[in-house]
Amino acid sequence: MRHIYSAIMAITAPLMNDAAPKPNEGARPLALARWLEFVAGFVVLIVLVGGITRLTESGLSITEWNLATGILPPLSNEAWLAEFDKYKATPEYRLESSIGGMTLAEFQFIYFWEWFHRLLARTVGLAFALPLVWFWVKGAIPQGFKPRLIGLLALGGLQGLFGWLMVQSGLVGDMTDVSHFRLSLHLLTALLLLGALVWTARDMRHLAKDPHARPAPLTGASLAVAGVLFVQLLLGAWVAGLNAGHAAYDWPTMNGRFFPEVSFQQGFFYALTHDPFLLQFLHRWWAWIAVAALVYLARRVRKFDRFASIAVHSAFGVMVLLGIATVMTQVELWVAAAHQLTGALLVASTAWAMHSDGLAHRVPDPEQA
């Protein structure tokens, strides 16, 4: 936990301190902004593929984590059979075989999505680390931003570690799915990384226009909106991890009732964190609180940054519609995947708007007042 805290503080501490960095002649903030935006786009792609991996029940198909040798998939029939045998030892396969079994071709399908997800994770790590070294050696990083970039790199590494811990949780005992708590940690860390990449890229673009520009501060309003959105994303991750999207396929009611039947036999807190009916209900209706908060943020920045305001409105509008469609199509693969993709885009657009809110409502320097 100490390492997690250190990585997050390395990213967020510069946001709390909006002192103007001293310009250095070799700095290339615009180039860094474009690089960070590229990496952010890569993270969005990984979130999408991660969603498909979950929806196709592919996450436990690779039972080992080999950082170097796992880059290539099995290249021979014997290698495929060896990987299939490893999967057959998992509780998930034992459940699958009791239902109807699985062919090698079906295993290759789920293996592909998990392998592709891991390949993208490795690639984005290199896409961040190698240019970072180059910018560092060339002296192109603006003063004051090195700790934040190191923090982003550390957060990316932690996110990968959380992914493996998530997979491990589904390979022990009689577990046939990964822990929804670890899944939420894996997903929310990726979304935090995405938001931090967007924020830092916006700081770099601002600095490219004005070498004396200060980083945008976090405002109280933005923090409140981020808190509301965090709850919605957490609920969504738990719904995904518990397959709670299948609890009800009608809308706005759930199985014909406004409030679903929920079991509190194991206590309220257990139901709040485990009951699929209650979690789908909360995810449905907390969404409207999140919408209200996002509308408020978008209106705050509309005059200062119209495009950020439009991006937030568009993202949450599409996400709500896709959420309803996901339920009513009985969690159809591509609809549900699009819902998760839009969630990532919503985080990116919200980070953009929060950054603009910091610039628009910055407290003036005393000497400039």
CSV table of C-alpha atoms in Angstrom, one decimal:
chain,number,residue,atom,x,y,z
A,1,MET,CA,0.0,0.0,0.0
A,2,ARG,CA,2.9,2.3,0.7
A,3,HIS,CA,4.1,2.0,-2.9
A,4,ILE,CA,0.6,2.7,-4.2
A,5,TYR,CA,0.3,5.8,-2.1
A,6,SER,CA,3.7,7.1,-3.2
A,7,ALA,CA,2.8,6.7,-6.9
A,8,ILE,CA,-0.5,8.5,-6.5
A,9,MET,CA,1.1,11.3,-4.5
A,10,ALA,CA,3.8,11.7,-7.2
A,11,ILE,CA,1.0,12.4,-9.7
A,12,THR,CA,-1.3,14.5,-7.6
A,13,ALA,CA,1.1,16.6,-5.6
A,14,PRO,CA,2.0,18.8,-8.6
A,15,LEU,CA,-1.7,19.4,-9.2
A,16,MET,CA,-2.1,20.8,-5.6
A,17,ASN,CA,0.9,23.1,-6.1
A,18,ASP,CA,0.3,25.5,-9.0
A,19,ALA,CA,3.6,27.4,-8.7
A,20,ALA,CA,4.9,28.4,-12.1
A,21,PRO,CA,7.7,26.2,-13.3
A,22,LYS,CA,10.9,27.8,-14.4
A,23,PRO,CA,11.2,27.7,-18.2
A,24,ASN,CA,14.2,25.8,-19.6
A,25,GLU,CA,15.4,26.4,-23.1
A,26,GLY,CA,15.5,22.8,-24.2
A,27,ALA,CA,11.9,22.0,-23.1
A,28,ARG,CA,9.5,20.7,-25.7
A,29,PRO,CA,6.1,20.7,-24.0
A,30,LEU,CA,4.1,20.4,-27.2
A,31,ALA,CA,6.0,17.3,-28.2
A,32,LEU,CA,5.4,15.8,-24.7
A,33,ALA,CA,1.7,16.7,-24.9
A,34,ARG,CA,1.3,14.8,-28.2
A,35,TRP,CA,3.2,11.8,-26.8
A,36,LEU,CA,1.0,11.7,-23.7
A,37,GLU,CA,-2.1,12.0,-25.8
A,38,PHE,CA,-0.9,9.1,-27.8
A,39,VAL,CA,-0.3,7.0,-24.7
A,40,ALA,CA,-3.8,8.0,-23.4
A,41,GLY,CA,-5.4,6.8,-26.6
A,42,PHE,CA,-3.5,3.5,-26.1
A,43,VAL,CA,-4.9,3.2,-22.6
A,44,VAL,CA,-8.4,3.7,-23.9
A,45,LEU,CA,-7.8,0.8,-26.4
A,46,ILE,CA,-6.5,-1.4,-23.5
A,47,VAL,CA,-9.6,-0.6,-21.5
A,48,LEU,CA,-11.8,-1.6,-24.5
A,49,VAL,CA,-9.9,-4.9,-25.1
A,50,GLY,CA,-10.0,-5.6,-21.3
A,51,GLY,CA,-13.7,-5.2,-21.4
A,52,ILE,CA,-14.0,-7.7,-24.3
A,53,THR,CA,-11.7,-10.1,-22.5
A,54,ARG,CA,-14.0,-10.0,-19.5
A,55,LEU,CA,-17.2,-10.3,-21.5
A,56,THR,CA,-15.9,-13.3,-23.4
A,57,GLU,CA,-14.8,-15.0,-20.2
A,58,SER,CA,-11.2,-15.0,-21.5
A,59,GLY,CA,-9.3,-13.6,-18.5
A,60,LEU,CA,-8.3,-16.9,-16.9
A,61,SER,CA,-7.2,-18.6,-20.2
A,62,ILE,CA,-3.5,-17.8,-19.6
A,63,THR,CA,-2.6,-19.2,-16.2
A,64,GLU,CA,1.0,-17.8,-16.0
A,65,TRP,CA,2.6,-14.4,-16.3
A,66,ASN,CA,5.8,-14.6,-18.4
A,67,LEU,CA,6.9,-11.1,-19.1
A,68,ALA,CA,9.3,-11.9,-21.9
A,69,THR,CA,8.4,-15.4,-23.2
A,70,GLY,CA,4.7,-14.6,-23.1
A,71,ILE,CA,5.0,-12.1,-25.9
A,72,LEU,CA,4.3,-14.7,-28.6
A,73,PRO,CA,1.3,-17.0,-28.6
A,74,PRO,CA,1.7,-20.8,-29.0
A,75,LEU,CA,3.1,-21.4,-32.4
A,76,SER,CA,2.5,-25.2,-32.8
A,77,ASN,CA,-0.3,-27.6,-32.2
A,78,GLU,CA,1.7,-29.2,-29.3
A,79,ALA,CA,2.2,-25.8,-27.7
A,80,TRP,CA,-1.5,-25.1,-28.0
A,81,LEU,CA,-2.3,-28.4,-26.4
A,82,ALA,CA,0.1,-27.7,-23.5
A,83,GLU,CA,-1.6,-24.3,-22.8
A,84,PHE,CA,-5.0,-26.0,-23.0
A,85,ASP,CA,-3.9,-28.6,-20.5
A,86,LYS,CA,-2.9,-25.8,-18.1
A,87,TYR,CA,-6.3,-24.2,-18.5
A,88,LYS,CA,-8.0,-27.5,-17.9
A,89,ALA,CA,-6.6,-27.5,-14.4
A,90,THR,CA,-8.5,-24.3,-13.4
A,91,PRO,CA,-11.8,-24.3,-11.6
A,92,GLU,CA,-13.3,-22.3,-14.4
A,93,TYR,CA,-12.6,-25.1,-16.9
A,94,ARG,CA,-14.0,-27.7,-14.6
A,95,LEU,CA,-17.3,-25.7,-14.5
A,96,GLU,CA,-17.2,-25.3,-18.3
A,97,SER,CA,-16.7,-29.0,-18.8
A,98,SER,CA,-19.6,-29.8,-16.5
A,99,ILE,CA,-21.8,-27.7,-18.8
A,100,GLY,CA,-20.7,-29.0,-22.2
A,101,GLY,CA,-17.0,-28.9,-22.5
A,102,MET,CA,-14.7,-26.7,-24.7
A,103,THR,CA,-13.0,-27.5,-28.0
A,104,LEU,CA,-9.4,-26.4,-28.7
A,105,ALA,CA,-10.7,-23.8,-31.2
A,106,GLU,CA,-12.9,-22.3,-28.5
A,107,PHE,CA,-9.9,-22.2,-26.1
A,108,GLN,CA,-7.9,-20.5,-28.8
A,109,PHE,CA,-10.6,-17.8,-29.1
A,110,ILE,CA,-10.5,-16.9,-25.4
A,111,TYR,CA,-6.7,-17.2,-25.3
A,112,PHE,CA,-6.4,-14.7,-28.1
A,113,TRP,CA,-8.2,-11.9,-26.1
A,114,GLU,CA,-6.2,-12.4,-22.9
A,115,TRP,CA,-3.0,-12.6,-24.9
A,116,PHE,CA,-3.9,-9.5,-26.9
A,117,HIS,CA,-4.8,-7.6,-23.8
A,118,ARG,CA,-1.4,-8.4,-22.2
A,119,LEU,CA,0.4,-7.6,-25.4
A,120,LEU,CA,-1.1,-4.2,-25.5
A,121,ALA,CA,-0.2,-3.6,-21.9
A,122,ARG,CA,3.5,-4.5,-22.7
A,123,THR,CA,3.4,-2.2,-25.7
A,124,VAL,CA,2.0,0.8,-23.9
A,125,GLY,CA,4.6,0.3,-21.2
A,126,LEU,CA,7.3,0.6,-23.8
A,127,ALA,CA,5.5,3.5,-25.6
A,128,PHE,CA,5.7,5.4,-22.3
A,129,ALA,CA,9.1,4.3,-20.9
A,130,LEU,CA,11.3,4.6,-24.0
A,131,PRO,CA,10.2,8.1,-25.1
A,132,LEU,CA,10.4,9.2,-21.4
A,133,VAL,CA,14.1,8.2,-21.4
A,134,TRP,CA,14.7,10.0,-24.7
A,135,PHE,CA,13.0,13.3,-23.5
A,136,TRP,CA,14.9,13.0,-20.2
A,137,VAL,CA,18.3,12.6,-21.9
A,138,LYS,CA,17.6,15.4,-24.3
A,139,GLY,CA,16.6,17.8,-21.5
A,140,ALA,CA,13.2,18.2,-23.2
A,141,ILE,CA,11.1,17.8,-20.0
A,142,PRO,CA,9.9,21.1,-18.5
A,143,GLN,CA,11.2,21.8,-15.1
A,144,GLY,CA,9.0,20.4,-12.3
A,145,PHE,CA,7.4,17.7,-14.4
A,146,LYS,CA,9.9,14.9,-14.0
A,147,PRO,CA,8.4,13.6,-10.7
A,148,ARG,CA,4.9,13.5,-12.2
A,149,LEU,CA,6.1,11.6,-15.2
A,150,ILE,CA,7.9,9.1,-13.0
A,151,GLY,CA,4.7,8.8,-11.0
A,152,LEU,CA,2.7,8.0,-14.2
A,153,LEU,CA,5.2,5.3,-15.1
A,154,ALA,CA,5.0,3.8,-11.6
A,155,LEU,CA,1.2,3.9,-11.7
A,156,GLY,CA,1.3,2.1,-15.0
A,157,GLY,CA,3.5,-0.6,-13.5
A,158,LEU,CA,1.1,-1.0,-10.5
A,159,GLN,CA,-1.8,-1.3,-12.8
A,160,GLY,CA,-0.2,-4.3,-14.6
A,161,LEU,CA,0.6,-5.8,-11.2
A,162,PHE,CA,-3.0,-5.4,-10.1
A,163,GLY,CA,-4.1,-7.2,-13.4
A,164,TRP,CA,-2.0,-10.2,-12.5
A,165,LEU,CA,-3.2,-10.3,-8.9
A,166,MET,CA,-6.8,-10.1,-10.3
A,167,VAL,CA,-6.1,-13.2,-12.6
A,168,GLN,CA,-4.5,-15.1,-9.6
A,169,SER,CA,-7.7,-14.6,-7.6
A,170,GLY,CA,-9.6,-16.7,-10.1
A,171,LEU,CA,-7.1,-19.6,-10.1
A,172,VAL,CA,-7.3,-20.5,-6.4
A,173,GLY,CA,-9.7,-22.9,-4.6
A,174,ASP,CA,-13.1,-23.3,-6.3
A,175,MET,CA,-13.1,-19.8,-7.8
A,176,THR,CA,-14.6,-19.7,-11.3
A,177,ASP,CA,-14.3,-15.9,-11.7
A,178,VAL,CA,-11.8,-13.3,-10.6
A,179,SER,CA,-12.4,-11.2,-7.5
A,180,HIS,CA,-14.7,-8.3,-8.3
A,181,PHE,CA,-12.7,-6.2,-5.8
A,182,ARG,CA,-9.4,-6.9,-7.6
A,183,LEU,CA,-11.1,-6.3,-11.0
A,184,SER,CA,-12.3,-2.9,-9.8
A,185,LEU,CA,-8.8,-2.1,-8.5
A,186,HIS,CA,-7.4,-3.1,-11.9
A,187,LEU,CA,-9.9,-1.1,-13.9
A,188,LEU,CA,-10.0,2.0,-11.7
A,189,THR,CA,-6.2,2.3,-11.6
A,190,ALA,CA,-6.3,2.2,-15.5
A,191,LEU,CA,-8.9,5.0,-15.5
A,192,LEU,CA,-6.9,7.0,-12.9
A,193,LEU,CA,-3.8,6.7,-15.2
A,194,LEU,CA,-5.9,7.8,-18.2
A,195,GLY,CA,-7.1,10.9,-16.4
A,196,ALA,CA,-3.6,11.8,-15.2
A,197,LEU,CA,-2.2,11.4,-18.7
A,198,VAL,CA,-4.9,13.7,-20.1
A,199,TRP,CA,-4.4,16.2,-17.3
A,200,THR,CA,-0.6,16.3,-17.8
A,201,ALA,CA,-1.0,16.6,-21.6
A,202,ARG,CA,-3.3,19.6,-21.1
A,203,ASP,CA,-0.7,21.2,-18.7
A,204,MET,CA,2.0,20.6,-21.4
A,205,ARG,CA,-0.2,22.3,-24.1
A,206,HIS,CA,-0.8,25.2,-21.8
A,207,LEU,CA,2.9,25.5,-21.2
A,208,ALA,CA,3.6,25.4,-24.9
A,209,LYS,CA,1.5,28.5,-25.4
A,210,ASP,CA,3.0,30.3,-22.4
A,211,PRO,CA,6.5,29.3,-21.1
A,212,HIS,CA,5.7,30.9,-17.7
A,213,ALA,CA,2.3,29.1,-17.3
A,214,ARG,CA,1.5,27.4,-14.1
A,215,PRO,CA,0.0,23.9,-13.9
A,216,ALA,CA,-3.8,23.9,-13.5
A,217,PRO,CA,-4.9,23.5,-9.9
A,218,LEU,CA,-7.7,21.1,-8.8
A,219,THR,CA,-10.8,23.0,-7.7
A,220,GLY,CA,-13.2,21.9,-5.0
A,221,ALA,CA,-16.0,21.6,-7.5
A,222,SER,CA,-13.9,19.3,-9.7
A,223,LEU,CA,-12.9,17.1,-6.8
A,224,ALA,CA,-16.6,16.7,-5.9
A,225,VAL,CA,-17.5,15.8,-9.4
A,226,ALA,CA,-14.6,13.3,-9.6
A,227,GLY,CA,-15.9,11.7,-6.3
A,228,VAL,CA,-19.4,11.3,-7.7
A,229,LEU,CA,-18.0,9.8,-10.9
A,230,PHE,CA,-15.7,7.5,-9.0
A,231,VAL,CA,-18.6,5.9,-7.2
A,232,GLN,CA,-20.4,5.3,-10.5
A,233,LEU,CA,-17.3,3.7,-12.0
A,234,LEU,CA,-16.7,1.6,-8.9
A,235,LEU,CA,-20.3,0.3,-9.1
A,236,GLY,CA,-19.9,-0.4,-12.8
A,237,ALA,CA,-16.7,-2.4,-12.1
A,238,TRP,CA,-18.5,-4.5,-9.4
A,239,VAL,CA,-21.5,-5.0,-11.7
A,240,ALA,CA,-19.0,-6.3,-14.3
A,241,GLY,CA,-17.1,-8.5,-12.0
A,242,LEU,CA,-20.2,-10.1,-10.5
A,243,ASN,CA,-21.9,-10.5,-13.9
A,244,ALA,CA,-24.7,-8.4,-12.3
A,245,GLY,CA,-25.7,-7.1,-15.7
A,246,HIS,CA,-27.6,-10.3,-16.1
A,247,ALA,CA,-29.7,-9.7,-12.9
A,248,ALA,CA,-32.4,-7.9,-14.9
A,249,TYR,CA,-33.0,-7.2,-18.6
A,250,ASP,CA,-35.8,-4.6,-18.4
A,251,TRP,CA,-35.6,-0.9,-17.9
A,252,PRO,CA,-36.5,1.3,-16.0
A,253,THR,CA,-37.9,-1.5,-13.8
A,254,MET,CA,-35.9,-4.6,-12.7
A,255,ASN,CA,-37.8,-7.8,-13.4
A,256,GLY,CA,-41.0,-5.7,-13.2
A,257,ARG,CA,-40.2,-4.0,-9.9
A,258,PHE,CA,-38.7,-0.6,-9.3
A,259,PHE,CA,-36.7,-1.9,-6.3
A,260,PRO,CA,-35.5,-5.4,-6.8
A,261,GLU,CA,-35.6,-8.3,-4.4
A,262,VAL,CA,-32.4,-8.1,-2.3
A,263,SER,CA,-31.2,-10.6,0.3
A,264,PHE,CA,-29.8,-8.9,3.5
A,265,GLN,CA,-29.4,-12.2,5.3
A,266,GLN,CA,-25.6,-11.7,5.4
A,267,GLY,CA,-25.9,-8.1,6.4
A,268,PHE,CA,-26.3,-4.8,4.6
A,269,PHE,CA,-22.6,-4.3,3.9
A,270,TYR,CA,-22.3,-7.7,2.3
A,271,ALA,CA,-25.4,-7.0,0.1
A,272,LEU,CA,-24.0,-3.6,-0.8
A,273,THR,CA,-20.8,-5.2,-2.1
A,274,HIS,CA,-22.0,-8.6,-3.4
A,275,ASP,CA,-25.7,-8.7,-4.3
A,276,PRO,CA,-26.0,-8.4,-8.1
A,277,PHE,CA,-29.6,-7.1,-7.9
A,278,LEU,CA,-28.7,-4.3,-5.5
A,279,LEU,CA,-25.5,-3.4,-7.4
A,280,GLN,CA,-27.3,-3.2,-10.7
A,281,PHE,CA,-30.0,-1.0,-9.1
A,282,LEU,CA,-27.4,1.3,-7.6
A,283,HIS,CA,-25.4,1.5,-10.8
A,284,ARG,CA,-28.6,2.4,-12.7
A,285,TRP,CA,-29.7,5.2,-10.4
A,286,TRP,CA,-26.5,6.7,-9.2
A,287,ALA,CA,-25.8,7.3,-12.9
A,288,TRP,CA,-28.3,10.2,-12.8
A,289,ILE,CA,-26.5,11.8,-9.8
A,290,ALA,CA,-23.3,11.5,-11.9
A,291,VAL,CA,-25.1,13.0,-14.9
A,292,ALA,CA,-26.2,16.0,-12.7
A,293,ALA,CA,-22.6,16.5,-11.4
A,294,LEU,CA,-21.1,16.2,-15.0
A,295,VAL,CA,-23.7,18.7,-16.3
A,296,TYR,CA,-22.6,21.1,-13.5
A,297,LEU,CA,-18.9,20.7,-14.4
A,298,ALA,CA,-19.6,21.1,-18.1
A,299,ARG,CA,-21.6,24.4,-17.5
A,300,ARG,CA,-18.8,25.7,-15.3
A,301,VAL,CA,-16.2,25.4,-18.1
A,302,ARG,CA,-18.5,26.2,-21.1
A,303,LYS,CA,-17.4,29.8,-21.6
A,304,PHE,CA,-13.7,29.0,-21.0
A,305,ASP,CA,-13.4,25.8,-23.0
A,306,ARG,CA,-16.5,25.0,-25.1
A,307,PHE,CA,-15.0,21.9,-26.6
A,308,ALA,CA,-14.3,20.3,-23.2
A,309,SER,CA,-18.0,21.0,-22.2
A,310,ILE,CA,-19.2,19.4,-25.4
A,311,ALA,CA,-17.0,16.4,-24.9
A,312,VAL,CA,-18.4,15.8,-21.4
A,313,HIS,CA,-22.0,16.2,-22.5
A,314,SER,CA,-21.4,13.9,-25.5
A,315,ALA,CA,-19.6,11.2,-23.5
A,316,PHE,CA,-22.1,10.9,-20.7
A,317,GLY,CA,-25.1,11.1,-23.1
A,318,VAL,CA,-23.8,8.2,-25.2
A,319,MET,CA,-22.8,6.2,-22.1
A,320,VAL,CA,-26.2,6.4,-20.5
A,321,LEU,CA,-27.9,5.2,-23.7
A,322,LEU,CA,-25.4,2.4,-24.1
A,323,GLY,CA,-25.9,1.4,-20.5
A,324,ILE,CA,-29.7,1.0,-21.1
A,325,ALA,CA,-29.0,-0.8,-24.3
A,326,THR,CA,-26.6,-3.2,-22.6
A,327,VAL,CA,-29.4,-4.2,-20.2
A,328,MET,CA,-32.1,-4.5,-22.8
A,329,THR,CA,-29.9,-6.5,-25.2
A,330,GLN,CA,-29.1,-8.9,-22.3
A,331,VAL,CA,-25.4,-7.8,-22.2
A,332,GLU,CA,-24.8,-8.3,-25.9
A,333,LEU,CA,-21.0,-8.4,-26.4
A,334,TRP,CA,-20.4,-5.3,-28.6
A,335,VAL,CA,-23.0,-3.1,-26.9
A,336,ALA,CA,-21.5,-3.9,-23.5
A,337,ALA,CA,-17.9,-3.3,-24.8
A,338,ALA,CA,-19.0,0.0,-26.3
A,339,HIS,CA,-20.4,0.9,-22.9
A,340,GLN,CA,-17.0,0.3,-21.3
A,341,LEU,CA,-15.2,2.2,-24.1
A,342,THR,CA,-17.5,5.2,-23.6
A,343,GLY,CA,-16.7,5.0,-19.9
A,344,ALA,CA,-13.0,5.5,-20.6
A,345,LEU,CA,-13.8,8.4,-23.0
A,346,LEU,CA,-16.0,9.9,-20.2
A,347,VAL,CA,-13.0,9.8,-17.8
A,348,ALA,CA,-10.8,11.4,-20.4
A,349,SER,CA,-13.2,14.2,-21.2
A,350,THR,CA,-13.9,14.8,-17.5
A,351,ALA,CA,-10.2,15.1,-16.8
A,352,TRP,CA,-10.0,17.6,-19.6
A,353,ALA,CA,-12.9,19.6,-18.2
A,354,MET,CA,-11.5,19.5,-14.7
A,355,HIS,CA,-8.2,20.9,-16.0
A,356,SER,CA,-10.1,23.7,-17.8
A,357,ASP,CA,-12.0,24.4,-14.6
A,358,GLY,CA,-8.8,24.8,-12.7
A,359,LEU,CA,-7.5,27.3,-15.3
A,360,ALA,CA,-10.8,29.2,-15.4
A,361,HIS,CA,-11.2,29.5,-11.7
A,362,ARG,CA,-7.6,29.9,-10.6
A,363,VAL,CA,-7.0,32.3,-7.7
A,364,PRO,CA,-4.9,35.2,-9.1
A,365,ASP,CA,-1.4,35.8,-7.8
A,366,PRO,CA,-1.3,38.5,-5.1
A,367,GLU,CA,1.2,40.5,-7.1
A,368,GLN,CA,-1.2,40.3,-10.2
A,369,ALA,CA,-4.3,41.2,-8.2
